[in-house]
CSV table of C-alpha atoms in Angstrom, one decimal:
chain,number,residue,atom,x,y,z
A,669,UNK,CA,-37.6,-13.8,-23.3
A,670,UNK,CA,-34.8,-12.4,-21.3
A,671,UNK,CA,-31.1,-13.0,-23.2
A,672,UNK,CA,-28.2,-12.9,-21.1
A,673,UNK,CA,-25.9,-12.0,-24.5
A,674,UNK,CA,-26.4,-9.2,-27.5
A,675,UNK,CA,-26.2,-12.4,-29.7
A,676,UNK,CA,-29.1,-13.9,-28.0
A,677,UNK,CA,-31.0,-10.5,-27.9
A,678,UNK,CA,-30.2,-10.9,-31.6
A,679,UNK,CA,-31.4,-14.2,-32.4
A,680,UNK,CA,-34.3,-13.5,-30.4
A,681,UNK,CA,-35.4,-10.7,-32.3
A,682,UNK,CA,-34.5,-12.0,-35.4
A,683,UNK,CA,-36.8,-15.7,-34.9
A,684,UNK,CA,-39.8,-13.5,-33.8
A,685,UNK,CA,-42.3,-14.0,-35.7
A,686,UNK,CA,-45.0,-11.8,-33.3
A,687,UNK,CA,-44.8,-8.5,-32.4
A,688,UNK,CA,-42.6,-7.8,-29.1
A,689,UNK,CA,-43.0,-6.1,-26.1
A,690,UNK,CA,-39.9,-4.3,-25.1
A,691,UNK,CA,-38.8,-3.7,-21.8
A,692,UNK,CA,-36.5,-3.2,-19.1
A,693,UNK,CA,-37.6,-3.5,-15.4
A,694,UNK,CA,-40.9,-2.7,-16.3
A,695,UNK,CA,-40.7,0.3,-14.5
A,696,UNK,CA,-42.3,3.0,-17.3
A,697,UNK,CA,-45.1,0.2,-18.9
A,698,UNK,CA,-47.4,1.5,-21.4
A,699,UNK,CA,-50.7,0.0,-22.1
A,700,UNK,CA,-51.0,0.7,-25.4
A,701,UNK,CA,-48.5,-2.1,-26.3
A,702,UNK,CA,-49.2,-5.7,-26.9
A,703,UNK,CA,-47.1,-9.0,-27.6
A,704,UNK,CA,-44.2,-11.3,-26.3
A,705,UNK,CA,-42.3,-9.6,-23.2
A,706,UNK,CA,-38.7,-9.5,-24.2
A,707,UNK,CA,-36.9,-8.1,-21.2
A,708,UNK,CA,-33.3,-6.8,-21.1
A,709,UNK,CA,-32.6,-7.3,-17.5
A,710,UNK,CA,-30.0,-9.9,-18.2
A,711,UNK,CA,-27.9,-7.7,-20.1
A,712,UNK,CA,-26.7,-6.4,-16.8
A,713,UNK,CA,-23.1,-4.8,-15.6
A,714,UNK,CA,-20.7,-1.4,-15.8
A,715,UNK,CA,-18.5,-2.8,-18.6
A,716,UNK,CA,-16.4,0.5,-18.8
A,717,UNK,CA,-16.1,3.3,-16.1
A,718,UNK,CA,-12.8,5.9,-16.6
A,719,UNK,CA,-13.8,8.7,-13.7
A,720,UNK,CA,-10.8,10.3,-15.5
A,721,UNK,CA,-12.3,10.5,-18.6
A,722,UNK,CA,-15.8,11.2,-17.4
A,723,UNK,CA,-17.3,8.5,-19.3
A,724,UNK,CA,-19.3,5.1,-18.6
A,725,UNK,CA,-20.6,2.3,-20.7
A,726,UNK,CA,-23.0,0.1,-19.3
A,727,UNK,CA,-24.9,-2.8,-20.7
A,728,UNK,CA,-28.5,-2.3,-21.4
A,729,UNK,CA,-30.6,-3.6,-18.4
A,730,UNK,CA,-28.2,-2.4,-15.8
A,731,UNK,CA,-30.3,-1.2,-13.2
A,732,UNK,CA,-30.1,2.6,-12.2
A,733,UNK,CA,-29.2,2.6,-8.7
A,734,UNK,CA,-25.7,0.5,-9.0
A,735,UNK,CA,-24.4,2.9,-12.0
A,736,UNK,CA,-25.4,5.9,-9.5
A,737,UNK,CA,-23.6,4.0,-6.7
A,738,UNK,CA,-20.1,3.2,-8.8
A,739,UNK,CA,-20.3,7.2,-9.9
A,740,UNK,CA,-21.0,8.3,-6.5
A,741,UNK,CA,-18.0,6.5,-5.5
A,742,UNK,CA,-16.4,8.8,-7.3
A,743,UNK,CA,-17.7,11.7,-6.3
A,744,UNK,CA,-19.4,12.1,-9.9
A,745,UNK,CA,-23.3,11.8,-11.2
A,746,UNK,CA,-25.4,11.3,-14.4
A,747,UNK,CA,-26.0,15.0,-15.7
A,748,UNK,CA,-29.7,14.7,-16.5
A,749,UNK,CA,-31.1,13.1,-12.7
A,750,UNK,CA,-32.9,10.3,-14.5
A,751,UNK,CA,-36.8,10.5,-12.8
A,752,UNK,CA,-37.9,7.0,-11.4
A,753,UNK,CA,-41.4,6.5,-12.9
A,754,UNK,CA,-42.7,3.8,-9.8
A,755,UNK,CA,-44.5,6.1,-7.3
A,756,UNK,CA,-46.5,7.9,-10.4
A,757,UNK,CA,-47.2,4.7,-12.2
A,758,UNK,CA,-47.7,2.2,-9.3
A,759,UNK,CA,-45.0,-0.1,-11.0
A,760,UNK,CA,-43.0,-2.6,-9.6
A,761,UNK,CA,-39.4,-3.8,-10.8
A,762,UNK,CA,-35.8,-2.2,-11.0
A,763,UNK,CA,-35.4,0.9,-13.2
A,764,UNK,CA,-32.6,0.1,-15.9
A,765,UNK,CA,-30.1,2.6,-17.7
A,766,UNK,CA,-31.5,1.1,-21.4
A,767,UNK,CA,-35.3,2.5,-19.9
A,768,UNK,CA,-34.0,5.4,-19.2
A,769,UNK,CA,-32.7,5.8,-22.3
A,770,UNK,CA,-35.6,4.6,-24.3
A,771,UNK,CA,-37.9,7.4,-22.8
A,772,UNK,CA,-35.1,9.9,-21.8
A,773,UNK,CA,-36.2,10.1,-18.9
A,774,UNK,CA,-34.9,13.5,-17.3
A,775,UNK,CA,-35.0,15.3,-13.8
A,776,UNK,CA,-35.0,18.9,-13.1
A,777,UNK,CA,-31.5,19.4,-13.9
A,778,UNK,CA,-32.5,19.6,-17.6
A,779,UNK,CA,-33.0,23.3,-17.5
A,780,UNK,CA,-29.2,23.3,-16.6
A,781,UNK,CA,-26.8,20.2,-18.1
A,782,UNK,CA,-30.0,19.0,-20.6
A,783,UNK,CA,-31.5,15.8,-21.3
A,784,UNK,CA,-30.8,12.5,-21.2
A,785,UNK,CA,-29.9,12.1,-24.7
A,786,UNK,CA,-27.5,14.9,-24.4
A,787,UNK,CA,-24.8,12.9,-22.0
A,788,UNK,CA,-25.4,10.0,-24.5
A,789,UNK,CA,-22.3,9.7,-26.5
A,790,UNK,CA,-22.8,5.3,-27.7
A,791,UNK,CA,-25.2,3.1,-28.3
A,792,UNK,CA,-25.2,-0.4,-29.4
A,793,UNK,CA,-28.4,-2.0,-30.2
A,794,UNK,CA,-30.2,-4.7,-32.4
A,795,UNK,CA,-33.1,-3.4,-34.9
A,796,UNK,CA,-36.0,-5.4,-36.1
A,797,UNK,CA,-34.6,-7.9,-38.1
A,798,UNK,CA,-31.8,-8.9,-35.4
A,799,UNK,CA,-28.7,-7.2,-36.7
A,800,UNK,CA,-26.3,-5.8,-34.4
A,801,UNK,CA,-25.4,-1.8,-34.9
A,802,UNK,CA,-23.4,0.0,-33.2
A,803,UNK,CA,-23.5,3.8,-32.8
A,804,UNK,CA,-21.5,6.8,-31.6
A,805,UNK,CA,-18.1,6.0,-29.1
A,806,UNK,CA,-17.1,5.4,-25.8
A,807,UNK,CA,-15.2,8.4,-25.1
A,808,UNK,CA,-16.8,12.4,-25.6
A,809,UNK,CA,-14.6,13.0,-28.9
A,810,UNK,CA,-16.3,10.0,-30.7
A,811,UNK,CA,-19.3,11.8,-32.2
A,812,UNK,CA,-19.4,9.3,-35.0
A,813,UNK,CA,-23.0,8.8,-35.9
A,814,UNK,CA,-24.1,11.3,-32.8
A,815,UNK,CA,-27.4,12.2,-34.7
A,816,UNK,CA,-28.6,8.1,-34.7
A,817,UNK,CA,-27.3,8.0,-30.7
A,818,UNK,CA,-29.6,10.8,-30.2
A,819,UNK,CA,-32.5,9.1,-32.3
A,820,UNK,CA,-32.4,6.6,-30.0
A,821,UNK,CA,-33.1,8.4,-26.8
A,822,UNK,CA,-36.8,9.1,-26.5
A,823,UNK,CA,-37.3,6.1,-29.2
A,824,UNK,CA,-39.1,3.5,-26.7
A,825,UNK,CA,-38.1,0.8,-28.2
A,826,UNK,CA,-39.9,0.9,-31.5
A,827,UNK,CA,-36.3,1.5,-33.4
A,828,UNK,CA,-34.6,-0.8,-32.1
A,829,UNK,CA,-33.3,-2.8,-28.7
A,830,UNK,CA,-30.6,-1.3,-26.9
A,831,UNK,CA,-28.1,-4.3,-25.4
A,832,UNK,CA,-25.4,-0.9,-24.6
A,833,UNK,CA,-25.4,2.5,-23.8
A,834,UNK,CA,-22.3,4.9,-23.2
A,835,UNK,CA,-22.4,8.4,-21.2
A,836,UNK,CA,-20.7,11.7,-20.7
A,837,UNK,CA,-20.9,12.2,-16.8
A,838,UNK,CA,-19.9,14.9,-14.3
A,839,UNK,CA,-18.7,16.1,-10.6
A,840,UNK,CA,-20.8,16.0,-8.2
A,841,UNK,CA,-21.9,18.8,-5.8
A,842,UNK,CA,-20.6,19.8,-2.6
A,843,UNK,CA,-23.9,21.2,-1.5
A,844,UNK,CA,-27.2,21.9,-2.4
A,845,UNK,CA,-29.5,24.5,-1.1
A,846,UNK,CA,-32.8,25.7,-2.3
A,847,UNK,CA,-34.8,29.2,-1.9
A,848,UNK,CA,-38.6,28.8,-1.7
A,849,UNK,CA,-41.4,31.3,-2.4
A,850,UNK,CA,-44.8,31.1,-1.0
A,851,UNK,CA,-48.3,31.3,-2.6
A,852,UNK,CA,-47.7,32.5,-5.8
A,853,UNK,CA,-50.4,32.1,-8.5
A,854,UNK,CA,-49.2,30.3,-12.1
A,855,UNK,CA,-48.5,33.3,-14.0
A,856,UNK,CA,-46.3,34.8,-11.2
A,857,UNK,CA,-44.6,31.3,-10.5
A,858,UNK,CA,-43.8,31.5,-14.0
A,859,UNK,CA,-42.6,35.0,-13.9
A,860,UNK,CA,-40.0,34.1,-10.8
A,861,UNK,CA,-39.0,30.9,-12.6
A,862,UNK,CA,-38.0,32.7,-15.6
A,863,UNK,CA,-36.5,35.8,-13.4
A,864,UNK,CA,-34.0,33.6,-12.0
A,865,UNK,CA,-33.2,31.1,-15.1
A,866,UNK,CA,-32.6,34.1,-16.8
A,867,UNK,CA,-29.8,35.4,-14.2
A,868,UNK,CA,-25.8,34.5,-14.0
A,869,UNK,CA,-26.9,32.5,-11.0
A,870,UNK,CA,-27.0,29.0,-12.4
A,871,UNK,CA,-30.1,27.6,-11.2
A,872,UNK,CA,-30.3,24.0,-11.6
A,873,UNK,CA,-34.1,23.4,-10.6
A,874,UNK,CA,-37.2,25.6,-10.6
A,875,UNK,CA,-40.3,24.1,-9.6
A,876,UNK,CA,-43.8,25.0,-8.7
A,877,UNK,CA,-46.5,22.8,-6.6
A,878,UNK,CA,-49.7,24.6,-7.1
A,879,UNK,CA,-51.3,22.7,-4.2
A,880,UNK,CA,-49.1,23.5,-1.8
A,881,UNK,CA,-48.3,27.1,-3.1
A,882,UNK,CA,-44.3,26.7,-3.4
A,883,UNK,CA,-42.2,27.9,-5.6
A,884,UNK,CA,-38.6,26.3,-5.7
A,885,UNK,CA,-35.4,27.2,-7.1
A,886,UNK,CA,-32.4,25.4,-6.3
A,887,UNK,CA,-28.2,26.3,-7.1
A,888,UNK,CA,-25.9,23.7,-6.5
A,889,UNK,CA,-22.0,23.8,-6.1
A,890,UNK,CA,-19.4,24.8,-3.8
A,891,UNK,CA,-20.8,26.2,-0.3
A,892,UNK,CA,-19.2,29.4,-0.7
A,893,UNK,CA,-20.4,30.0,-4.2
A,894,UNK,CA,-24.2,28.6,-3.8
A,895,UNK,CA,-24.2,31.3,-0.6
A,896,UNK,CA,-23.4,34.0,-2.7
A,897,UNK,CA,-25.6,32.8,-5.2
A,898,UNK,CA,-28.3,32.2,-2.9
A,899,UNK,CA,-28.3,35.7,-1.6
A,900,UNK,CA,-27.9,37.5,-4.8
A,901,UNK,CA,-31.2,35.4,-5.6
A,902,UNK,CA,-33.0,36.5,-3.2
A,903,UNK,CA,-32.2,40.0,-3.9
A,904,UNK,CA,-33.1,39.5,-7.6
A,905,UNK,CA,-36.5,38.1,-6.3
A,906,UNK,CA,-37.3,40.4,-3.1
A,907,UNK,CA,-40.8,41.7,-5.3
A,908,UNK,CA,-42.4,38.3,-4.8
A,909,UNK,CA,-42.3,38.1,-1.0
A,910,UNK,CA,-41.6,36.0,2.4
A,911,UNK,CA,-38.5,33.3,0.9
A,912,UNK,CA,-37.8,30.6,3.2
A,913,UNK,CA,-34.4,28.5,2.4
A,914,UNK,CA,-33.5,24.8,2.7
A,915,UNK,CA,-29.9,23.7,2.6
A,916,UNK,CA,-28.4,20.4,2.4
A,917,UNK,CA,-30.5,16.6,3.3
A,918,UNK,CA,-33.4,19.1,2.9
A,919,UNK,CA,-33.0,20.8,0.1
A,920,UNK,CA,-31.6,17.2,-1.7
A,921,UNK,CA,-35.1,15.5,0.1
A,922,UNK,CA,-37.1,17.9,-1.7
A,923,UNK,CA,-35.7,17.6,-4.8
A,924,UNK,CA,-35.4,14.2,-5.4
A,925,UNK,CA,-39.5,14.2,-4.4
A,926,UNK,CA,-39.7,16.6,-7.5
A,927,UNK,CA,-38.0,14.4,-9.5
A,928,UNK,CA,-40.0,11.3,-8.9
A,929,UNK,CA,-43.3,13.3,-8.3
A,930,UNK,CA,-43.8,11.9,-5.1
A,931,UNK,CA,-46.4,14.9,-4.9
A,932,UNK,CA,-48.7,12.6,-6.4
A,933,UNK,CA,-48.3,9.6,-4.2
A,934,UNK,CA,-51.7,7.7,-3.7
A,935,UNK,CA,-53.7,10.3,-5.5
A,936,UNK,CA,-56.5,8.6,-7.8
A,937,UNK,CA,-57.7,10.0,-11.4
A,938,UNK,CA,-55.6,10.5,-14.7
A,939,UNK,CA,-52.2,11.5,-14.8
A,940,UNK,CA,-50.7,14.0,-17.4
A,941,UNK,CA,-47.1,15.2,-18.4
A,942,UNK,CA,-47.7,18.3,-21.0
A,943,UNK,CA,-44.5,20.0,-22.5
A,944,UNK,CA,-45.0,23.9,-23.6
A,945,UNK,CA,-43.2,27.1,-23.4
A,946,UNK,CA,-43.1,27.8,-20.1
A,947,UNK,CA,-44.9,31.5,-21.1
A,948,UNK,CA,-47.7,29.4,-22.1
A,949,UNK,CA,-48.1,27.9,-18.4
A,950,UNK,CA,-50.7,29.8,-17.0
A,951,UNK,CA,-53.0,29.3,-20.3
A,952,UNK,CA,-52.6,25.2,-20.2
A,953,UNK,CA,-53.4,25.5,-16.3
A,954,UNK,CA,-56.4,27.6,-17.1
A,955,UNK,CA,-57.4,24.8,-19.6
A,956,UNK,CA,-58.0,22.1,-16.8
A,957,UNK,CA,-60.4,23.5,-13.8
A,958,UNK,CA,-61.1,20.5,-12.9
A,959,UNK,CA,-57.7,19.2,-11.9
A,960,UNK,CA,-56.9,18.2,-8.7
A,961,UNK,CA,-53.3,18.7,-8.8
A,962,UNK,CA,-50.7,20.9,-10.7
A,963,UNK,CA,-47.1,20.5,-10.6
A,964,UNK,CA,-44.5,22.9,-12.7
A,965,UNK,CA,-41.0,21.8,-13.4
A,966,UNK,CA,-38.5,23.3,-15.7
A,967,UNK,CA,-39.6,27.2,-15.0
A,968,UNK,CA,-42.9,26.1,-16.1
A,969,UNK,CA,-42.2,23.8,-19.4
A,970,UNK,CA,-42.7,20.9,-18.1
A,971,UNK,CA,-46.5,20.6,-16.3
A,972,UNK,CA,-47.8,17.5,-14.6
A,973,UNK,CA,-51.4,17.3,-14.0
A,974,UNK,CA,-53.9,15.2,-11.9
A,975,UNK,CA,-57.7,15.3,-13.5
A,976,UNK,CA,-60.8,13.2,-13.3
A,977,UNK,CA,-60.6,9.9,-14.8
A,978,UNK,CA,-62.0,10.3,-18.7
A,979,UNK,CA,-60.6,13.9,-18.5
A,980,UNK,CA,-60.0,14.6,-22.1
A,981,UNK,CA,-56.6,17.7,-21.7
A,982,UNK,CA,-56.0,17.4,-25.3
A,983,UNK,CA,-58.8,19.6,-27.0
A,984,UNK,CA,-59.0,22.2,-24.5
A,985,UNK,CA,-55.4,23.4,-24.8
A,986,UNK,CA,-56.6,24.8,-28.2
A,987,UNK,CA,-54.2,26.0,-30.4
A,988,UNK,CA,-51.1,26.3,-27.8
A,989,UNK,CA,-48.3,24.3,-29.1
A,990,UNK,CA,-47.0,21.4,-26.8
A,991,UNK,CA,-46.7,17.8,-26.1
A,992,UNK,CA,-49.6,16.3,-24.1
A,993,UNK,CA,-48.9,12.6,-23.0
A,994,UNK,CA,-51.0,10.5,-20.8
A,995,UNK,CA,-48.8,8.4,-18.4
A,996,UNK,CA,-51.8,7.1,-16.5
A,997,UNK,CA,-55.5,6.2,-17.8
A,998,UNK,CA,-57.7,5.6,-20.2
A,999,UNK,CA,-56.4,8.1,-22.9
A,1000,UNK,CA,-53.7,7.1,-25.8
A,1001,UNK,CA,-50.2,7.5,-24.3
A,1002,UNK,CA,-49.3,10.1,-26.7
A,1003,UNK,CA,-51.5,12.3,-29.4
A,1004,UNK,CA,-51.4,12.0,-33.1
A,1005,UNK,CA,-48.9,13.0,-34.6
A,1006,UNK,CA,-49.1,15.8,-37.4
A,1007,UNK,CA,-49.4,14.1,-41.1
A,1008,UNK,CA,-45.5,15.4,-42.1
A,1009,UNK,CA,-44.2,14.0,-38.5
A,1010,UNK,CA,-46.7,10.7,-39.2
A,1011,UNK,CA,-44.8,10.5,-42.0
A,1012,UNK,CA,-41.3,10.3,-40.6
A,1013,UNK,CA,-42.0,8.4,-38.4
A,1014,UNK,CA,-43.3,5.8,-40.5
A,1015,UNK,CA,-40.5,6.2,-43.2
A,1016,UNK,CA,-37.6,5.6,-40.3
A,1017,UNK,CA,-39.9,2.3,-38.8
A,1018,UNK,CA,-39.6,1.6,-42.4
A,1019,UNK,CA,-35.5,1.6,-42.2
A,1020,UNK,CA,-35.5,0.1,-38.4
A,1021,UNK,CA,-37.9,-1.9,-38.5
A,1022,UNK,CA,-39.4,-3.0,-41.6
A,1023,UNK,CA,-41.3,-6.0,-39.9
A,1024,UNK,CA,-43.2,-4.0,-37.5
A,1025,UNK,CA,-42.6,-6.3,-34.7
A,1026,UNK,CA,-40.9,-3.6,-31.9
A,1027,UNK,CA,-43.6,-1.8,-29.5
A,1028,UNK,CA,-46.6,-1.5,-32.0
A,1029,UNK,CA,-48.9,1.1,-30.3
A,1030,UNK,CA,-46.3,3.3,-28.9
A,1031,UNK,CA,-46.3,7.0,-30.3
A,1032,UNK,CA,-49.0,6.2,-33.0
């Protein structure tokens, strides 16, 4: 099923009478799910784009790239540097804005302008009995409903199909440039990271790739302020060694690998994304020996991990809080959630969904 109209989203979801398999491109799959394909790819188009007013509407299955192109027309960007899941995932298709939104899907510029469901200021959508809601505005002062907009990012589809989505955007950069440290260990990665996010210098990225013993932090902006910055950085951080620095195509082509993890292009085994304090880096780390590749993202809150295939991460992480989700292999996509949170969830499937028919198998 692919309608080219919210009314034929509706009626489509509203005659179902099987579950449905939500999706966009097809870009972020999970296996997990079963039923009839209903694709939003033919909701497609920019239906409202005031540069002035910072603010964009665009119909659900729009893909990424053309809203990036119309705001880099601009000179002006998404906030959150939505990650493209096909090199980690080996998917085909086109990523679309309603995916993004679905899984709020955010780059490394989360430590600095947030999440994905932080620019989103709109949505319209159609729940699972077919009705048509409309949420939040089209313009940043509109915060009707801003809770429900928010519910809906991170959702994947089991709330509800997005036909509509509206966003807060910003300036772009003049420049980019990024500082890099060399063969540090976890914990002093970690202790860098958080060293630098904690100064006035407004770091927008701070990475680590275990394997290849880097350490990044990047500061964007004007070139006369990211050179000040950039050497008041490296002052702060003289205790942790040789800093090499990599300005402008570079320091952008380095980035935008972090974003998409194109560290982990053609490796084989299981594929991880685990969400902790970043203090509690070093500890998760030290829970999988046998992995084969560790990357750190978001001063160390955000840790991606390569292991063996049948690799359970889960149980050895003990007692430390976090999120563990398994983007690729045999485990379930995400763990169980806690009996209060099970409960939630269940009572608001309840509300959007009373059916049961949107993404069964997705988040428990």
């Amino acid at each position: 099923m692919t309608p080219d109209s919210e009314h034929a989203l509706a009626e489509a979801v509203a005659s179902a009478t099987s579950p449905i398999r939500v999706q966009g491109g097809g870009t972020r799959l999970i296996e997990q799910v079963d039923g009839d394909v209903l694709s939003t790819t033919g909701l497609s188009g920019i239906t409202l784009y005031e540069p002035g007013s910072l603010t964009l509407v665009a119909k659900a299955g729009t893909p990424v790239a053309q809203i990036e192109a119309a705001l880099a027309a601009e000179n002006q960007r998404l906030p959150f540097e939505p990650m493209d899941h096909r090199t980690l995932l080996r998917t085909t298709g086109t990523p679309t804005i309603g995916g993004v939104v679905a899984t709020n899907a955010s780059g490394p510029r989360r430590i600095q302008a947030g999440a994905c469901r932080d620019s989103l200021i709109g949505v319209r959508y159609v729940d699972g009995q077919g009705t048509i809601i409309k949420n939040g505005g089209r313009v940043m002062k509109n915060v009707t409903g801003y809770d429900l907009v928010k519910l809906m990012a991170g959702s994947y589809g089991t709330l509800g199909v997005m036909s509509e989505v509206s966003f807060k955007v910003l300036p772009g950069v003049e420049t980019s440039a990024t500082l890099l440290l060399h063969k540090l260990d976890v914990s002093g990665a970690v202790d860098a990271l958080s060293k630098a996010l904690g100064s006035p210098y407004e770091v927008s990225g701070a990475a680590q790739c275990l394997v290849k013993g880097i350490t990044a932090l990047r500061l964007e902006g004007f070139e006369e302020s990211v050179s000040y910055r950039l050497a008041q950085l490296r002052n702060l951080l003289v205790e942790y060694g040789d800093m090499e620095e990599l300005h402008g195509e570079a320091s952008e082509a380095l980035w935008l690998a972090n974003r998409d993890m194109k560290h982990f292009s053609g490796v084989e085994g299981d594929i991880w994304r685990i969400s902790v304090k970043p203090s509690d880096a070093p500890a998760v780390v030290a829970s999988m020996p046998t992995a084969t590749n560790v990357f750190l993202d978001w001063g160390g809150g955000l840790i991606w991990a390569v292991v063996p295939q049948g690799t359970d991460v889960r149980t050895p992480m003990g007692r430390i809080s976090g999120h563990a989700t398994c983007l690729r292999g045999s485990a379930q996509t995400f763990p169980p959630e806690p009996p209060v949170m099970a409960a939630l969830s269940e009572g608001l499937r309840a509300q959007f969904d009373p059916r049961g028919i949107l993404n069964q198998g997705v988040m428990g």
